[in-house]
Short mmCIF file of C-alpha atoms in Angstrom, two decimals:
data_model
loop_
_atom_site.label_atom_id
_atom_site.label_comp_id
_atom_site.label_asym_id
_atom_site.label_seq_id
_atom_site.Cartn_x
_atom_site.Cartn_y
_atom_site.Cartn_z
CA UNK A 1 0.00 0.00 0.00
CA UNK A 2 1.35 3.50 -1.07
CA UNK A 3 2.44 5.74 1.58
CA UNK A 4 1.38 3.03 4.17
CA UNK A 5 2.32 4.14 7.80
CA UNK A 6 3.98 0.92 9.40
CA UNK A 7 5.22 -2.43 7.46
CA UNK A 8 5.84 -3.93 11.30
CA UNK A 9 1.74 -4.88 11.44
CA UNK A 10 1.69 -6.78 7.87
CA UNK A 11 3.12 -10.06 9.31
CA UNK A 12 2.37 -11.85 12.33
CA UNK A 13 3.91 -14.69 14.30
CA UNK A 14 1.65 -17.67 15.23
CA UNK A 15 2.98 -20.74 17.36
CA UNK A 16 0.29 -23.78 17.05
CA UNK A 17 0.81 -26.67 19.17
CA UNK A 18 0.05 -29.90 17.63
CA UNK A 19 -1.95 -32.53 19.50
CA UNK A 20 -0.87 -35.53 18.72
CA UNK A 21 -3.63 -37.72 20.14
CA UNK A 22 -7.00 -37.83 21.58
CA UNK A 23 -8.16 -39.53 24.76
CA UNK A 24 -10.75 -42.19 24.10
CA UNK A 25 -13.30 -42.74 26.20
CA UNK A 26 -15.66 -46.12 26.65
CA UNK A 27 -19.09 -46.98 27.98
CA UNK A 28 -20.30 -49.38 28.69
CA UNK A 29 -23.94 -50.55 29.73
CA UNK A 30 -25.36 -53.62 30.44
CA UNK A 31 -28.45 -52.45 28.80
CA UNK A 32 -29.64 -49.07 26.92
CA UNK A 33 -30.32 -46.31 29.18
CA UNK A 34 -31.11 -42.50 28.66
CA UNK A 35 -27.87 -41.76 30.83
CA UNK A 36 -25.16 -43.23 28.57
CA UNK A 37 -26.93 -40.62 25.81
CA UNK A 38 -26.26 -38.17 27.83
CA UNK A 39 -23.03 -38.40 28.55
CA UNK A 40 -21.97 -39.38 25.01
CA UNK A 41 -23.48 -36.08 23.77
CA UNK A 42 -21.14 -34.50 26.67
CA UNK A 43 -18.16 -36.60 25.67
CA UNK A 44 -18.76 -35.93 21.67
CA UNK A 45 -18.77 -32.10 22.51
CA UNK A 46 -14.76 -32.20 23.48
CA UNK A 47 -12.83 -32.02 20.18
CA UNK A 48 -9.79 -33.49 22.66
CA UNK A 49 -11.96 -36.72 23.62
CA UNK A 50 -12.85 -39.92 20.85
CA UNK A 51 -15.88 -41.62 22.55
CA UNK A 52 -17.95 -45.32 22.10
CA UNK A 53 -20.80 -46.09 23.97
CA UNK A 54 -21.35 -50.61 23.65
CA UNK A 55 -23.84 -52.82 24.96
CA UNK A 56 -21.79 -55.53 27.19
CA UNK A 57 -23.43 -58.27 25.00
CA UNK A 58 -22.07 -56.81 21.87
CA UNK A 59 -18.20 -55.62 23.51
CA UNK A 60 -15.27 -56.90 21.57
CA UNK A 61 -13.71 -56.80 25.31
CA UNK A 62 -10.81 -54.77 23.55
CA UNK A 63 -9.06 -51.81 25.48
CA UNK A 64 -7.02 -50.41 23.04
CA UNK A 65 -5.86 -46.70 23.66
CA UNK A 66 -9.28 -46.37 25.60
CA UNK A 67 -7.92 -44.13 28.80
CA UNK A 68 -11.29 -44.36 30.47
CA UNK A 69 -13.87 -46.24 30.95
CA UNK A 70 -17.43 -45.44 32.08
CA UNK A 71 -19.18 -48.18 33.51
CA UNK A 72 -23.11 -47.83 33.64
CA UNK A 73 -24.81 -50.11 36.22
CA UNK A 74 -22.21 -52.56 36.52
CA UNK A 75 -24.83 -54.99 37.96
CA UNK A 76 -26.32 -55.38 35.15
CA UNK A 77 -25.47 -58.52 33.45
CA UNK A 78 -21.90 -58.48 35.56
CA UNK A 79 -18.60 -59.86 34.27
CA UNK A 80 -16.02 -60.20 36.79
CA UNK A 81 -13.33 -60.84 33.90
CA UNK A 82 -14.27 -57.26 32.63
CA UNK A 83 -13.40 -55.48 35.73
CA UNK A 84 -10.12 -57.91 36.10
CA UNK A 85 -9.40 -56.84 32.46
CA UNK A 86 -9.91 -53.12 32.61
CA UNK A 87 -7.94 -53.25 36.14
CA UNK A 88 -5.26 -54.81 34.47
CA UNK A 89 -4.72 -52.15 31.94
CA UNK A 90 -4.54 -49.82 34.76
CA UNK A 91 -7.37 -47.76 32.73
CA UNK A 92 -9.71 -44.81 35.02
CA UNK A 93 -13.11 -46.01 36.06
CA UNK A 94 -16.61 -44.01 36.83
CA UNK A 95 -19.01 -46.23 38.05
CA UNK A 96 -22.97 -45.00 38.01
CA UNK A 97 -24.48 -46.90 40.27
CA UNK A 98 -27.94 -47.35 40.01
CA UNK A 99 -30.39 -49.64 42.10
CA UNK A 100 -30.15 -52.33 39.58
CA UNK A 101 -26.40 -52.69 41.38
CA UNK A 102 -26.48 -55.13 44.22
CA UNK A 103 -24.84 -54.96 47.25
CA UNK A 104 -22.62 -57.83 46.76
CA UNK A 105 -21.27 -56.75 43.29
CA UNK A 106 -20.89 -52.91 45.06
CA UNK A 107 -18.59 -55.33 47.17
CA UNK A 108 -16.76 -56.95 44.12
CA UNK A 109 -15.94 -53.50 42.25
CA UNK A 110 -14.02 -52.76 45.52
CA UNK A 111 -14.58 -49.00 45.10
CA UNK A 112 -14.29 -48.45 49.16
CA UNK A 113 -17.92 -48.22 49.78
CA UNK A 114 -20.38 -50.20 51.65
CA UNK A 115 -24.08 -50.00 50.84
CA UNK A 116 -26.88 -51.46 52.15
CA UNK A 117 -28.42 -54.80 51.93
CA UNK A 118 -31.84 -55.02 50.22
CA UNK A 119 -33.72 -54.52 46.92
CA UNK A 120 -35.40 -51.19 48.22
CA UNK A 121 -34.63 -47.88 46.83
CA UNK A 122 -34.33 -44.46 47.68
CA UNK A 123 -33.95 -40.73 45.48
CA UNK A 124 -31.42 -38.74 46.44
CA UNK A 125 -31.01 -35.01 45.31
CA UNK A 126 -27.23 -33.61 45.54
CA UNK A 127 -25.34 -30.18 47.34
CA UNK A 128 -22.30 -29.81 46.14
CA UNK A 129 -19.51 -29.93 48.99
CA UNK A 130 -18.22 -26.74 49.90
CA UNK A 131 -14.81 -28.56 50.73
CA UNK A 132 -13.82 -29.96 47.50
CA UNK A 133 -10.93 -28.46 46.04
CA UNK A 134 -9.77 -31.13 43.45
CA UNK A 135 -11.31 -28.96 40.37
CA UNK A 136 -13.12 -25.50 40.04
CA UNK A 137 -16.79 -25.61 40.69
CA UNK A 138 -18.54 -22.91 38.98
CA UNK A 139 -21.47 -20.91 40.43
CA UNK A 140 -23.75 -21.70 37.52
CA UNK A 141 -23.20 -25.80 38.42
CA UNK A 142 -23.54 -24.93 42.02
CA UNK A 143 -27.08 -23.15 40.96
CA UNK A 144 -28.14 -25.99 39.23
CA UNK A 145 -27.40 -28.81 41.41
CA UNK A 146 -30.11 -27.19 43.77
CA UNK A 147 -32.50 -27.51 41.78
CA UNK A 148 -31.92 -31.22 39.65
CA UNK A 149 -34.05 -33.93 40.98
CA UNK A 150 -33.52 -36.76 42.62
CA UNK A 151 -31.50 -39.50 41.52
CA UNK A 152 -32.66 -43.18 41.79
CA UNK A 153 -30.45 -45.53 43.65
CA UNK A 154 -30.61 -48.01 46.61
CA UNK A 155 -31.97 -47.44 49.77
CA UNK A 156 -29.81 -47.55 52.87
CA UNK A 157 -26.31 -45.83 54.34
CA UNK A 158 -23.49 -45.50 52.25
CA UNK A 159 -20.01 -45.92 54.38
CA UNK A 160 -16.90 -44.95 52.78
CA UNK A 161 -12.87 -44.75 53.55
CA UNK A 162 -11.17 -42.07 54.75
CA UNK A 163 -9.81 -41.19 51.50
CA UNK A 164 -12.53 -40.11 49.34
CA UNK A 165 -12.85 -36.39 47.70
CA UNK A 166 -16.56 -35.89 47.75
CA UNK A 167 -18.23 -33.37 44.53
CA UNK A 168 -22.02 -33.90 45.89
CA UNK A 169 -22.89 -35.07 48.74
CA UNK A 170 -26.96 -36.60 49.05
CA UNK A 171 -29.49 -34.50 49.63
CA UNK A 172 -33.71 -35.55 50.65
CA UNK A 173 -35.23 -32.06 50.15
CA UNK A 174 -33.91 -29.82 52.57
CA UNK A 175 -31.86 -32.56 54.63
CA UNK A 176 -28.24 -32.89 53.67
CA UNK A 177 -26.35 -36.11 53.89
CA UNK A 178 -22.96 -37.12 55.26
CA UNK A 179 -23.61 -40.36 52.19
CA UNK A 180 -21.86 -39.19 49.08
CA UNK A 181 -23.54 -38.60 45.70
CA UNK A 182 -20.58 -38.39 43.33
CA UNK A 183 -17.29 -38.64 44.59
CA UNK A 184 -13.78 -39.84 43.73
CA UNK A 185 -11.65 -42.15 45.04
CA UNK A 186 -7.79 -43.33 44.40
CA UNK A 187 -5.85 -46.81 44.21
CA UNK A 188 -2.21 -48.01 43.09
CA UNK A 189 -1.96 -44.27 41.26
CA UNK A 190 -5.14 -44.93 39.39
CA UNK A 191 -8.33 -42.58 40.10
CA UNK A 192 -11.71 -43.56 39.89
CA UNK A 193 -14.99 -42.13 39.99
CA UNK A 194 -18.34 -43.13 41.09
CA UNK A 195 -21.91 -41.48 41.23
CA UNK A 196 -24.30 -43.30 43.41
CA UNK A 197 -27.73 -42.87 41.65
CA UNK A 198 -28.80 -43.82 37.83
CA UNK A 199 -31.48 -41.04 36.43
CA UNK A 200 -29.10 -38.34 35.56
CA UNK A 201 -30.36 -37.82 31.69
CA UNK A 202 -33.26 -36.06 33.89
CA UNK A 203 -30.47 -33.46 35.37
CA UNK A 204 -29.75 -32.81 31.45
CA UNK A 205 -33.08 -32.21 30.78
CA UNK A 206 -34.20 -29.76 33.74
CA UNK A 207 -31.03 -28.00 33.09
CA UNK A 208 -32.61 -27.20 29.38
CA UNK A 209 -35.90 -26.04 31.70
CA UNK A 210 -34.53 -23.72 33.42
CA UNK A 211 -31.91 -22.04 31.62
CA UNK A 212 -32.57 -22.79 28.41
CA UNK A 213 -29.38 -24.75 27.37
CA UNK A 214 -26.96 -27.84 28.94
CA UNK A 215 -23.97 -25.17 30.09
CA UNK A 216 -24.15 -26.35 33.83
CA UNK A 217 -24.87 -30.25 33.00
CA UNK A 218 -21.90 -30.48 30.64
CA UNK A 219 -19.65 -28.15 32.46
CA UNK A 220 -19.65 -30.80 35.88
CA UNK A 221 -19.78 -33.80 33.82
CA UNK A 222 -17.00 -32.67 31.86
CA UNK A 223 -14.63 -31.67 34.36
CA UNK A 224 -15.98 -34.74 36.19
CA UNK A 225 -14.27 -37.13 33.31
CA UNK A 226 -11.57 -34.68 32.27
CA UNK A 227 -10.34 -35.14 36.46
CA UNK A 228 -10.78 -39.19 36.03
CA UNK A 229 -8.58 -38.73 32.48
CA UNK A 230 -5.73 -36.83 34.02
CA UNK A 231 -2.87 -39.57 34.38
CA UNK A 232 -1.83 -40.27 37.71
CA UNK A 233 1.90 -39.66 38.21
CA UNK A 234 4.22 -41.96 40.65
CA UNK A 235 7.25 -41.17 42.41
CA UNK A 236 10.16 -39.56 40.91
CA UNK A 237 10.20 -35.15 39.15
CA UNK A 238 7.35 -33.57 38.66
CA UNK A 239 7.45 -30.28 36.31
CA UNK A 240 5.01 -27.87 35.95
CA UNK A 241 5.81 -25.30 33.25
CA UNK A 242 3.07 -22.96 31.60
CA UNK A 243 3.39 -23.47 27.72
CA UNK A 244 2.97 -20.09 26.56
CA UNK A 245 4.31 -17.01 27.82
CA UNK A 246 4.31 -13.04 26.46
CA UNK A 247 7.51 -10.85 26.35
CA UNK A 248 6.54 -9.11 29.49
CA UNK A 249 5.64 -11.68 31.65
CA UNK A 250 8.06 -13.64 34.29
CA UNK A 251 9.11 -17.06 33.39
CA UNK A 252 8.16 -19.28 36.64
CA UNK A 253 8.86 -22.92 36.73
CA UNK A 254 7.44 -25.26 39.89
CA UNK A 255 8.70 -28.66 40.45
CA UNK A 256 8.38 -31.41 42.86
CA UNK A 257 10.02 -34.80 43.74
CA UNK A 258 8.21 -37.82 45.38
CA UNK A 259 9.76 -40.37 47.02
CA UNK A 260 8.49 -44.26 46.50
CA UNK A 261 6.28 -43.63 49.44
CA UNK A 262 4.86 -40.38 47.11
CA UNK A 263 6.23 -38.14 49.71
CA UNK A 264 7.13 -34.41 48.36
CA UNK A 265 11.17 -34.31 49.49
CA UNK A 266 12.96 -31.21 48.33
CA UNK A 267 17.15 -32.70 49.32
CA UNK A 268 17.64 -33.67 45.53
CA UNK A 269 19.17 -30.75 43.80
CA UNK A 270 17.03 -29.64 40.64
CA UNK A 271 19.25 -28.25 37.44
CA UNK A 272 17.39 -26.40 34.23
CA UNK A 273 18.57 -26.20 30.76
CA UNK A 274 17.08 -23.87 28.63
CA UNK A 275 17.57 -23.56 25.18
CA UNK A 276 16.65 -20.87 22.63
CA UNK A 277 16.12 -21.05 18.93
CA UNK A 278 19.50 -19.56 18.14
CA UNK A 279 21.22 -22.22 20.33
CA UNK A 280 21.62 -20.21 23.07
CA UNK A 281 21.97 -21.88 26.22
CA UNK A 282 20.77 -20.89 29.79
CA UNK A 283 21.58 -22.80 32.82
CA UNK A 284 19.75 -22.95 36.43
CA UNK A 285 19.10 -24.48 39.80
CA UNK A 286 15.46 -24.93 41.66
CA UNK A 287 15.18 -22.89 44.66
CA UNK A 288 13.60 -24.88 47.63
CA UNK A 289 9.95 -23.39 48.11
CA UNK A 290 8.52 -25.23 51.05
CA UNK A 291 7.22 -28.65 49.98
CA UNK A 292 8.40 -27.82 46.81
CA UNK A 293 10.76 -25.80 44.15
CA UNK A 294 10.37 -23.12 42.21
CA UNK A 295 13.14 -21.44 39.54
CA UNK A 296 12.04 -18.09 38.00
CA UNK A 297 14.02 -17.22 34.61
CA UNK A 298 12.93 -13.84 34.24
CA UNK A 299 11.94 -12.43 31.09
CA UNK A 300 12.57 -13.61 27.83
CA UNK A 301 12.86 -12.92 24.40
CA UNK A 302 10.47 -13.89 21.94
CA UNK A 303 10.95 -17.03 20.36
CA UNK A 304 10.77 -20.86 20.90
CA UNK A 305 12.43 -22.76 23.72
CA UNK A 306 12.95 -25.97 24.68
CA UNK A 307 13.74 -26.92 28.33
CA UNK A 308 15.26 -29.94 30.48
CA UNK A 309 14.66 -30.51 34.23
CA UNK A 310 17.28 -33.19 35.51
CA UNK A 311 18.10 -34.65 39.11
CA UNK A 312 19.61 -37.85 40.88
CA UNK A 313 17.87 -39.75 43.81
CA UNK A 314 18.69 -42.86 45.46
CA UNK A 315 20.97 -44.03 42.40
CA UNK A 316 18.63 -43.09 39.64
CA UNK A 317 18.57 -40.13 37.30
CA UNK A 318 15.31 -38.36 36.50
CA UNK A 319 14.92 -36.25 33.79
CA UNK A 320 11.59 -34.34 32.09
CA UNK A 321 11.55 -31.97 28.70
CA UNK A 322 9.32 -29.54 27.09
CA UNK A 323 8.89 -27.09 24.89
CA UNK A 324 7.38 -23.30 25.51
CA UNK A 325 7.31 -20.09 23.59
CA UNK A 326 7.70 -16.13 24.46
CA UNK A 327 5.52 -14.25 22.23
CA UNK A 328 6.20 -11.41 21.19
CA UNK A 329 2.87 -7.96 21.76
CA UNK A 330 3.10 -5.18 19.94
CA UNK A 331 -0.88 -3.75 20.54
CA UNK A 332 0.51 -0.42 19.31
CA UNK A 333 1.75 -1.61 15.80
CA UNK A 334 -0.64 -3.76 15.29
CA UNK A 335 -3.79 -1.14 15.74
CA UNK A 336 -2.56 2.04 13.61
CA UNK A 337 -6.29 3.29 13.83
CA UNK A 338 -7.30 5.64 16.28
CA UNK A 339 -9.87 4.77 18.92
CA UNK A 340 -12.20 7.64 18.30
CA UNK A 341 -14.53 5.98 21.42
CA UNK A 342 -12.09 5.88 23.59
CA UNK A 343 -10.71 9.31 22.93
CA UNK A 344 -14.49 10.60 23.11
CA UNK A 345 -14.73 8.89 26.57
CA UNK A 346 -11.46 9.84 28.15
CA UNK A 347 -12.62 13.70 26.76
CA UNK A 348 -15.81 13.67 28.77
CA UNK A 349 -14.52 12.06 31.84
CA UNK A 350 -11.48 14.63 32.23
CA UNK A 351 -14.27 17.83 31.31
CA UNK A 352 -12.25 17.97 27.78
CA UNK A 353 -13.63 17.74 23.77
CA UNK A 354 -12.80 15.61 21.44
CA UNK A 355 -12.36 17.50 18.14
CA UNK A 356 -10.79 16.61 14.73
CA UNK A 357 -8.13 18.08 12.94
CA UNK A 358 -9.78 20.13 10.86
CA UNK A 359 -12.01 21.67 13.37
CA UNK A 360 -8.76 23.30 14.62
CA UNK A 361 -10.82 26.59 13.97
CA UNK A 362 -13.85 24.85 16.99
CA UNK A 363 -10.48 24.46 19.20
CA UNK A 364 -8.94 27.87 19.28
CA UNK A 365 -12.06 29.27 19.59
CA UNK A 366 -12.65 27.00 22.38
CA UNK A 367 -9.74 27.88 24.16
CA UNK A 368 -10.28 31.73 23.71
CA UNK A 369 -13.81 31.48 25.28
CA UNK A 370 -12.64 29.85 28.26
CA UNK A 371 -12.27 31.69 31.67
CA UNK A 372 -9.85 29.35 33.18
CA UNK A 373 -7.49 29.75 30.79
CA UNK A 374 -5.79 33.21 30.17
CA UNK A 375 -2.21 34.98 29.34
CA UNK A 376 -0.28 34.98 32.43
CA UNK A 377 2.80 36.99 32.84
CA UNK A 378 5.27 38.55 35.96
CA UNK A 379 7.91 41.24 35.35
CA UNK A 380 10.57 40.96 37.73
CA UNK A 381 13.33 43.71 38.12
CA UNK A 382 16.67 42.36 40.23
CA UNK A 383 20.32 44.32 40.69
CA UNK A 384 23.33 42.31 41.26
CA UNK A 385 26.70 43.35 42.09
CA UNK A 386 29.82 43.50 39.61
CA UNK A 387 31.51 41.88 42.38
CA UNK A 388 29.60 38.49 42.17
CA UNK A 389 30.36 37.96 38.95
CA UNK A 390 34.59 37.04 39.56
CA UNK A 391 35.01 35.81 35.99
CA UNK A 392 33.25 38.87 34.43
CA UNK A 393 34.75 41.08 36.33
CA UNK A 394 38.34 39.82 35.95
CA UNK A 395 37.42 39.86 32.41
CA UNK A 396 36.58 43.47 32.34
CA UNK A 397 39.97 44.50 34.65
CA UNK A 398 42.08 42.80 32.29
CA UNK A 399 41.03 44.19 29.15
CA UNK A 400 41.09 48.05 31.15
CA UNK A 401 44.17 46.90 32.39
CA UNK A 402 45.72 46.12 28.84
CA UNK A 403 44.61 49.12 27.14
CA UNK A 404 46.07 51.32 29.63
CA UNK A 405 49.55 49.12 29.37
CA UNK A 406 49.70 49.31 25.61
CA UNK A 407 48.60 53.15 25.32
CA UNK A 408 51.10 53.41 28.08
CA UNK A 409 53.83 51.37 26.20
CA UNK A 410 53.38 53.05 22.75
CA UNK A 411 53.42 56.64 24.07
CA UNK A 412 49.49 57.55 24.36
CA UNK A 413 50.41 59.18 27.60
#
C-alpha cells in the first residue's frame, strides 16, 4: 500500500501446538439407558476426547488406547473378567451406580464403599460440597445442582474410607447427607470415579428447563471425566511449566520430587537447561519453596524454547523436557487506527472535547472562550553586584588593564 504508515503490522507470528492424540473414552452398559446418551453427547462435545458407547453383549472386550472407561450399572449382566481386564490395563473407572447394582457386586468392584443390603430404593437429590478443592466448581453448576431432581439408587447408608474427595454429597429435600452422591476415590496411582444414583439424563433435561441450554450439566460432567482422564503420576520429578508465555511476563517454573512412598522431598538438587532457537543456552538451579521448588528465569525474548529438568535420587537419574514459547505484543503496531470511542470517553470524563483536525478553527475558539485559561505573565526587576560575577569582572579589569599598558607602552600618555 502507497504511503502506508507501518510495514511492522503486515506479518504476524503464530505458534500452534500440535496434538498428537486424543483420549478415548468407553461406555459401557449392560443395557440401553437414557444416561449413557447423555453423557456421550457431553463426551462428543470435546474435540480433545474420541468416545464409544457398547452394549456388554455386543463388547469386543478390547481396550485399546481407551484411557477411560465409564461403567453404567455394573450390575447389570456383571462380568467379573471385565473389571479384572480393565484393572489390568490400569485404565480410570466411573461407576454410576444405580439400584439395579447389588450390594454384593458394590462389594466386588471394591470401590471403598459399603451399601446397604436389600432390593429397596431411595432418590437422592445432591449439594455440592463446599470442601472440594480437586477442580473449580462454577457458580452456575452450584445453581443448578439445587434444583436437579432426585436421583434413583438403593436405599440404605453409604459408608466410605477415609480417603474419598466428595463433589455432591446426598441430599432428601432440605436434609443434607454425610452419604456421598458423586465422589472420587484413588488406588495403586489410578483414580476412579463413582456417582451413586442412575437417572441423571433427567439433570440434562431440567437443566434445558430452566436455563434454556446444557452449560451447567456439561460443564460438571465434563470436568468430572476430564479429572478421572488426568494420568496419575508416581514417584520420581514432577514439572510444571506454563506453555505459553508473552515478552513481558516472568518465566516461573514449579517442580516437585516424590519419594516411592509419594512423599514431596525437596534434598535432591534440581538443574534447568534452557535452550533458545539460536542455540543459546541458559543454565539454572530450583530454589527450595517449602514442599516444593520453584526457579524463576525472568523475562525472555520472543521465540521458541525448549527446556530440560534433571536430578539424581537414590541411584537413579530423573529427567523431564518440554517445549514453551515467548511471544512477542506489539498492541501499538498492530492497531494504527485511532480509537475515536475511547478518545471521546477519556474527553468527557477529564471535562475535555474531542475535536478533529480540521475543526482546529472549533479548538482555538474554544480555548479563547474559556475563563480558566488566560495569558499569564510577571515582570521581575533584580540588581546584582559587579563583584559576584569574579570571571566577568576579571574579564573586564584585564582588558582596562591592557589598554592602559599598551597606550602606556606606545606613548598615548
Amino acid at each position: 500500500i502507497t504511503n502506508e504508515y507501518t510495514l511492522k503490522n503486515n506479518t504476524r507470528t503464530f505458534y500452534i501446538e500440535v496434538i498428537d492424540a486424543r483420549s478415548k473414552v468407553l461406555i459401557l452398559g449392560g443395557a440401553p439407558h437414557p444416561d449413557i446418551s447423555a453423557l456421550k453427547e457431553v463426551l462428543d462435545e470435546n474435540e480433545n476426547i474420541e468416545s464409544e458407547s457398547v452394549l456388554l453383549k455386543d463388547w469386543n472386550k478390547t481396550l485399546d488406547r481407551v484411557n477411560l472407561v465409564i461403567w453404567h450399572e455394573p450390575g447389570i449382566n456383571f462380568d467379573p473378567s471385565i473389571l479384572s481386564l480393565i484393572q489390568s490395563k490400569k485404565i480410570p473407572l466411573f461407576y454410576i451406580i444405580g439400584p439395579n447394582t447389588s450390594s454384593a457386586i458394590i462389594s466386588k468392584l471394591n470401590i471403598g464403599i459399603t451399601a446397604a443390603q436389600g432390593n429397596q430404593t431411595d432418590d437422592f437429590q445432591g449439594t455440592i460440597n463446599s470442601a472440594f478443592a480437586a477442580f473449580e466448581i462454577s457458580e452456575k453448576v452450584e445453581d443448578a445442582v439445587n434444583f436437579f431432581p432426585p436421583l434413583k439408587s438403593k436405599f440404605g447408608n453409604v459408608k466410605t474410607s477415609g480417603n474419598t474427595e466428595v463433589l455432591l454429597y446426598q441430599r432428601i429435600g432440605q436434609i443434607k447427607k454425610k452419604e456421598p452422591l458423586l465422589f472420587f476415590q484413588q488406588t495403586n496411582n489410578l483414580r476412579f470415579g463413582v456417582l451413586y444414583g442412575e437417572g441423571l439424563w433427567r439433570w440434562k433435561l431440567n437443566d434445558f428447563v430452566r436455563s434454556g441450554n446444557h452449560e451447567a450439566f456439561t460443564d460438571l460432567f465434563s470436568k468430572t471425566i476430564n479429572y478421572l482422564l488426568v494420568k496419575q503420576q508416581g514417584a520420581g520429578l514432577r514439572v510444571e511449566f506454563q506453555k505459553r508465555f508473552t515478552i513481558d511476563e516472568e518465566v516461573i517454573v514449579n517442580a516437585s520430587f516424590y519419594n516411592s512412598s509419594l512423599e514431596p522431598i525437596t534434598k535432591p538438587q534440581i538443574e534447568m537447561k534452557i535452550v533458545a532457537e539460536n542455540g543459546k543456552v541458559y543454565r539454572s538451579q530450583f530454589g527450595v519453596m517449602g514442599s516444593a521448588f520453584k526457579l524463576s528465569l525472568g523475562k525472555l525474548k520472543a521465540g521458541k524454547y525448549k527446556w530440560f529438568a534433571k536430578t539424581a535420587y537414590d541411584g537413579k537419574t530423573y529427567n523431564k523436557q518440554g517445549v514453551f514459547v515467548v511471544e512477542d505484543i506489539q498492541i501499538e503496531k498492530s492497531e494504527t487506527t485511532a480509537n475515536h470511542g475511547m478518545l471521546k470517553q477519556l474527553a468527557k470524563q477529564s471535562n475535555g472535547k474531542f475535536l478533529l483536525l480540521k475543526e482546529y478553527e472549533t479548538l482555538l475558539k474554544t480555548i479563547e472562550n474559556r475563563d480558566d485559561i488566560a495569558t499569564v505573565s510577571y515582570e521581575e526587576t533584580a540588581f546584582n553586584d559587579l563583584m559576584d560575577y569574579v570571571s566577568i569582572f576579571l574579564i573586564l579589569f584585564l582588558f582596562l588593564g591592557g589598554e592602559w599598558f599598551l597606550r602606556r607602552w606606545l606613548g598615548g600618555y
